[in-house]
Short mmCIF file of C-alpha atoms in Angstrom, two decimals:
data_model
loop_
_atom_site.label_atom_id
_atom_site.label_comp_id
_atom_site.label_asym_id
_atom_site.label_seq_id
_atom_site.Cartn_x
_atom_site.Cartn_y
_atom_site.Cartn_z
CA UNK A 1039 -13.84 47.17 26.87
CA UNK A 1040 -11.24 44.43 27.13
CA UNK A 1041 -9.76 43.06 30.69
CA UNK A 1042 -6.24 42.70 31.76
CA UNK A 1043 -4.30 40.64 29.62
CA UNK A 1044 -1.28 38.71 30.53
CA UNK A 1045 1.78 36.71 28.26
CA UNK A 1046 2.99 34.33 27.92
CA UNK A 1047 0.48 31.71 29.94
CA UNK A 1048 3.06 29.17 30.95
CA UNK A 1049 7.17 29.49 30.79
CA UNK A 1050 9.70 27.36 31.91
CA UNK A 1051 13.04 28.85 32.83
CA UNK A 1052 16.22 27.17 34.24
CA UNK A 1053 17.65 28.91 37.37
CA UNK A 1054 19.95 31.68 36.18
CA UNK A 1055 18.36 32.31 33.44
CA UNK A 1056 16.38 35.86 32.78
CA UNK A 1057 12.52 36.46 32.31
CA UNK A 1058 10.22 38.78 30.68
CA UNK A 1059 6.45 39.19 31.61
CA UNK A 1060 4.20 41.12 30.08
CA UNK A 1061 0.46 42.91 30.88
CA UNK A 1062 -2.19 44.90 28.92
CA UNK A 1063 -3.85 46.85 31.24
CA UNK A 1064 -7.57 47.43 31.09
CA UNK A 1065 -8.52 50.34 28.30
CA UNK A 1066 -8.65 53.59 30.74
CA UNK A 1067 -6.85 52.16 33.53
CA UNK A 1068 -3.07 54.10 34.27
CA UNK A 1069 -1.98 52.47 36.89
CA UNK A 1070 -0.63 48.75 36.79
CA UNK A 1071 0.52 46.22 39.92
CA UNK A 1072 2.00 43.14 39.75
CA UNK A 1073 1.97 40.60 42.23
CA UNK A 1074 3.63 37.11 42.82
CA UNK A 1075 1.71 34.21 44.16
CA UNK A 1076 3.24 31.17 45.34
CA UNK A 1077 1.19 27.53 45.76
CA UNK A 1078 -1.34 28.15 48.83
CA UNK A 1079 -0.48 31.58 49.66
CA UNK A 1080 -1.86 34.84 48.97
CA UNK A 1081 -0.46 37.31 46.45
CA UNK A 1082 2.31 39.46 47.11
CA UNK A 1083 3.13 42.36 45.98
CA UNK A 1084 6.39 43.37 44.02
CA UNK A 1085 5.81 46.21 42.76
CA UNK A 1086 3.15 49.42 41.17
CA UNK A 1087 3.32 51.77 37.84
CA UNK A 1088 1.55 54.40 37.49
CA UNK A 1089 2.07 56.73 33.97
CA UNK A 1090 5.01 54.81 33.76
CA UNK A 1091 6.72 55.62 37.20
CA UNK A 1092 7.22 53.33 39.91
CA UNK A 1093 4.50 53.94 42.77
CA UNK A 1094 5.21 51.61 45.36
CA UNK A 1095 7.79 48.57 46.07
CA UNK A 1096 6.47 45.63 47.89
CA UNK A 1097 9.69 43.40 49.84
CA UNK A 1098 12.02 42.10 46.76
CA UNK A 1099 15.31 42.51 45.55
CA UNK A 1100 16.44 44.20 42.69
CA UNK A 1101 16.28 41.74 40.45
CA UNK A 1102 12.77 42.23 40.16
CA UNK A 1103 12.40 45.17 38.09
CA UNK A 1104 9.91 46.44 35.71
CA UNK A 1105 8.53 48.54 33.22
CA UNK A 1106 5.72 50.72 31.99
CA UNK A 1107 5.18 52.04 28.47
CA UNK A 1108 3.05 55.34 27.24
CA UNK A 1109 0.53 52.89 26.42
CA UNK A 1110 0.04 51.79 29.90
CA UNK A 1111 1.06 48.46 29.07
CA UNK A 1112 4.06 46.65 31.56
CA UNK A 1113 6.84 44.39 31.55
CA UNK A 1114 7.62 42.67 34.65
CA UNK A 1115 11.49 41.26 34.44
CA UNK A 1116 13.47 39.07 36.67
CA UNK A 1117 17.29 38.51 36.29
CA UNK A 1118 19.27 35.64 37.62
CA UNK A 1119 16.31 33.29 37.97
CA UNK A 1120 16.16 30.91 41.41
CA UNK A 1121 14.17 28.19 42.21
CA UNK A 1122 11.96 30.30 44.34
CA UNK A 1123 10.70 32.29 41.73
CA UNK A 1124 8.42 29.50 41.09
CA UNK A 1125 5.04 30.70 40.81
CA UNK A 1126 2.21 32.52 39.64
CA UNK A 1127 2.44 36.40 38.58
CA UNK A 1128 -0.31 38.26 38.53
CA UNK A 1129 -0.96 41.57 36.88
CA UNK A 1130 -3.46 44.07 38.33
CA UNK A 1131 -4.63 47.30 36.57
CA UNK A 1132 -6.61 50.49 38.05
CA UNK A 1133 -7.87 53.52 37.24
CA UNK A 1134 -5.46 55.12 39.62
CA UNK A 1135 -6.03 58.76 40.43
CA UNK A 1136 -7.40 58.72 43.93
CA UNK A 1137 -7.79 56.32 46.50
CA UNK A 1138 -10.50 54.46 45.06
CA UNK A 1139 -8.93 54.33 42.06
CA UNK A 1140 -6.06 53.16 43.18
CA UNK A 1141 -7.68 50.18 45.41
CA UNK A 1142 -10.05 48.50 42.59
CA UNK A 1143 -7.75 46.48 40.90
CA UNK A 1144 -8.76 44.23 37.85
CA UNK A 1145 -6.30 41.14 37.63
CA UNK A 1146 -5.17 39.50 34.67
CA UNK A 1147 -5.32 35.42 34.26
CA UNK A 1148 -1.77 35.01 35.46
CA UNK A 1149 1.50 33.69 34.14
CA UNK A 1150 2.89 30.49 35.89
CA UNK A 1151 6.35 30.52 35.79
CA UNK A 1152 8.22 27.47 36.33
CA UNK A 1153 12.49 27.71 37.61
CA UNK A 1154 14.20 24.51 37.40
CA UNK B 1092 5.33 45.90 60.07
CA UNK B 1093 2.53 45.74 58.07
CA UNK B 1094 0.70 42.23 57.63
CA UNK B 1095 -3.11 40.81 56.97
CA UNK B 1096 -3.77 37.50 58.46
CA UNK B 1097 -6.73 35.02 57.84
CA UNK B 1098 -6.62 32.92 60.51
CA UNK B 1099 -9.24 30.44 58.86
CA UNK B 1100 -7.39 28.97 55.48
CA UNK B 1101 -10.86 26.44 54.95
CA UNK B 1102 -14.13 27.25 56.02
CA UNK B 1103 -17.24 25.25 55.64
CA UNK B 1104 -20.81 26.44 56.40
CA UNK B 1105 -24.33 25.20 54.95
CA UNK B 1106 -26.84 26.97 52.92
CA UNK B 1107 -28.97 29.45 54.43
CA UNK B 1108 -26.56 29.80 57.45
CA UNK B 1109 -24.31 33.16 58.60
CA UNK B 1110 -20.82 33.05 57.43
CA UNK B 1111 -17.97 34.92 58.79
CA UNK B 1112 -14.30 35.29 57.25
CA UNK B 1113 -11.88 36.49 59.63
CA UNK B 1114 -9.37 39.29 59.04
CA UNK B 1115 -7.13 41.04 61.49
CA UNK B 1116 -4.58 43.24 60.10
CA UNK B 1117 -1.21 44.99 61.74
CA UNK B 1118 -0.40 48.79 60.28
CA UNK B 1119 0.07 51.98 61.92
CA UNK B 1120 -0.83 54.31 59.13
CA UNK B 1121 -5.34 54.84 58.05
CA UNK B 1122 -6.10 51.53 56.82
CA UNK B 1123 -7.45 51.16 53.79
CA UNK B 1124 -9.24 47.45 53.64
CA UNK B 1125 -10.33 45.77 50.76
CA UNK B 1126 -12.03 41.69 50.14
CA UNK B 1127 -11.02 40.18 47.01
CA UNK B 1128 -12.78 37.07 45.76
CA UNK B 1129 -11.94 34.13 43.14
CA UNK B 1130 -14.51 31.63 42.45
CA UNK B 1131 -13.58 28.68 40.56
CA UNK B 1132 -11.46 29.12 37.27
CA UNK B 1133 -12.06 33.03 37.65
CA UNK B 1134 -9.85 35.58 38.25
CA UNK B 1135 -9.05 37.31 41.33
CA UNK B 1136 -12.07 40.39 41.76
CA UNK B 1137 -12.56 43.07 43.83
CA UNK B 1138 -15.51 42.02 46.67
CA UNK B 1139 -15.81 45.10 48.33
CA UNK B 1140 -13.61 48.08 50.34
CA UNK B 1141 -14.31 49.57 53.51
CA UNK B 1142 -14.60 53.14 52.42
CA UNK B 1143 -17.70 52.36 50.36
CA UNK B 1144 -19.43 51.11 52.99
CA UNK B 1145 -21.62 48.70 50.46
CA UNK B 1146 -23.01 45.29 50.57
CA UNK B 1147 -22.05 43.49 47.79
CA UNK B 1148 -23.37 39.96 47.21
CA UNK B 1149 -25.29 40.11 50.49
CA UNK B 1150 -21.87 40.42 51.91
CA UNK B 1151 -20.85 43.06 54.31
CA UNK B 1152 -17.39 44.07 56.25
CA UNK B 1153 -17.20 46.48 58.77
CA UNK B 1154 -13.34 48.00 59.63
CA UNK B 1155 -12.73 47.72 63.40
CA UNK B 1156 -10.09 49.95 63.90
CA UNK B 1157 -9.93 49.10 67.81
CA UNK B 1158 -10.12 45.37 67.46
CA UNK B 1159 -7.84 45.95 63.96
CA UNK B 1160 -10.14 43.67 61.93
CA UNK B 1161 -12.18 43.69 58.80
CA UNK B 1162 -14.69 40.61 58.65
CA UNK B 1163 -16.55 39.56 56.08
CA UNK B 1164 -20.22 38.40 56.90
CA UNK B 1165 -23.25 37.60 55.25
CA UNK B 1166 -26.04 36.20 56.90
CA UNK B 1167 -27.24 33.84 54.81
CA UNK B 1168 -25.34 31.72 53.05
CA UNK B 1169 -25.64 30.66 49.26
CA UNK B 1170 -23.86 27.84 47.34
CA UNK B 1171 -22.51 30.49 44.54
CA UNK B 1172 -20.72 32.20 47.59
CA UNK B 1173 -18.26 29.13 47.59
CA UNK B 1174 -15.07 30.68 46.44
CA UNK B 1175 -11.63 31.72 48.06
CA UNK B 1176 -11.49 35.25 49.73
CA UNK B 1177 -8.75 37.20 50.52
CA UNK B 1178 -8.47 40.18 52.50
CA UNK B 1179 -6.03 43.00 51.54
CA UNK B 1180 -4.57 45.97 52.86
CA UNK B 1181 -3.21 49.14 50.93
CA UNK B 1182 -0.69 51.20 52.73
CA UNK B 1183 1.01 54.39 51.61
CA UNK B 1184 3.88 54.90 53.46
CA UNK B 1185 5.62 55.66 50.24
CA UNK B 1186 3.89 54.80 47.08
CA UNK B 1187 1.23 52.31 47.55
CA UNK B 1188 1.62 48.90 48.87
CA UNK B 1189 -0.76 46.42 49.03
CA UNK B 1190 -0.75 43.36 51.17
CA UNK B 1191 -2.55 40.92 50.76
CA UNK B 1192 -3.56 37.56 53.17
CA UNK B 1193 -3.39 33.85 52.70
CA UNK B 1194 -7.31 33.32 52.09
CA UNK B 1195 -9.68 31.49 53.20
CA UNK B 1196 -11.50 29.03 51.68
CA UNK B 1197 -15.05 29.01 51.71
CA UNK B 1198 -17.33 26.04 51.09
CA UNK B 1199 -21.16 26.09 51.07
CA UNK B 1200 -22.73 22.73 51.81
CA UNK B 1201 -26.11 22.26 50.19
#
């Protein structure tokens, strides 16, 4: 059984620019989250897949958007990159299904993304 | 609006005594509570969640629905529990959302 895996590990983007983030979810799990954590704070989230539908919005604009293939696997895009996009993003995945399902999420390693 | 807080960002306790990681939490939906822990160059791991009503770890959080908190205690502290925790809440008013505190930081003093 492999975990959540994230790419790339590190990026470095200039502000405007466009990003792509991607996530292997666990084997079995359906249901994918993705989360942004800045220095000191706690992670928060942006948005939820599950079978490749969106399941939830957390508080950010539309230039957040994302993806989620038959595979289970996501993409996590951001357009018109600002300074405050500085951070880490995490990647959760669950079995989904039910409630406890939905709440044991296994997170990936993270990819720091750097706007300058 | 929905929010977690963790009043205590560093905590510092020695071995063999009770810890106790505050979490009050604002929603007016069910709350569904969860503790998520990261020790040291790990990633982020699910602790426990109230509706299992398990000790994990020797740790143990009871959801106060009146007092709208969800500490985390063990009574004896070890120096593998030093770690950051962070509590989270899942809401559903459409979808799922999950919010999630700013942590605490936990330090066990031998």
């Amino acid at each position: 059984e492999t975990g959540v895996t994230q790419s790339p590990t590190h990026l470095i983007k200039t502000r405007g620019q466009q990003v792509t983030l991607r996530c292997s979810s666990q084997s079995g799990h359906n249901t994918v989250s993705w989360y942004q954590q800045a220095l000191g704070q706690g992670p928060q989230f942006i948005f939820q897949y599950y079978r490749e539908e969106e399941n939830g919005r957390g508080n950010f604009p539309p230039r957040f958007s994302g993806l989620q293939f038959p595979n289970y696997s996501s993409e996590l895009n951001v357009n018109a990159l600002e300074l405050d996009d500085s951070a880490l993003y995490l990647c959760a995945s669950s079995p989904g299904g039910g409630l406890a399902g939905v709440g044991e999420q296994f997170f990936g390693p993270g990819t720091r993304l750097t706007v300058l | 609006a929905q929010r977690v807080t963790q009043p205590e960002k560093l905590l510092s306790v020695f071995k063999g005594a009770p810890v106790e990681l505050k979490c009050n939490y604002s929603y007016s939906g069910s709350p569904e509570l969860f503790w998520y822990v990261q020790y040291s160059r790990q990633r982020l791991q699910l602790l426990l969640r109230h509706i299992s009503r398990e000790s994990i770890k020797g740790f143990t959080a009871d959801l106060n629905k009146g007092e709208t908190s969800f500490h985390l205690k063990k009574p004896f502290a070890q120096e593998e529990d030093s770690a950051m925790y962070y509590c989270a809440l899942l809401a559903r008013p459409t979808g799922n959302q999950f919010y999630f505190g700013t942590g605490t930081s936990l330090t066990v003093i031998p």
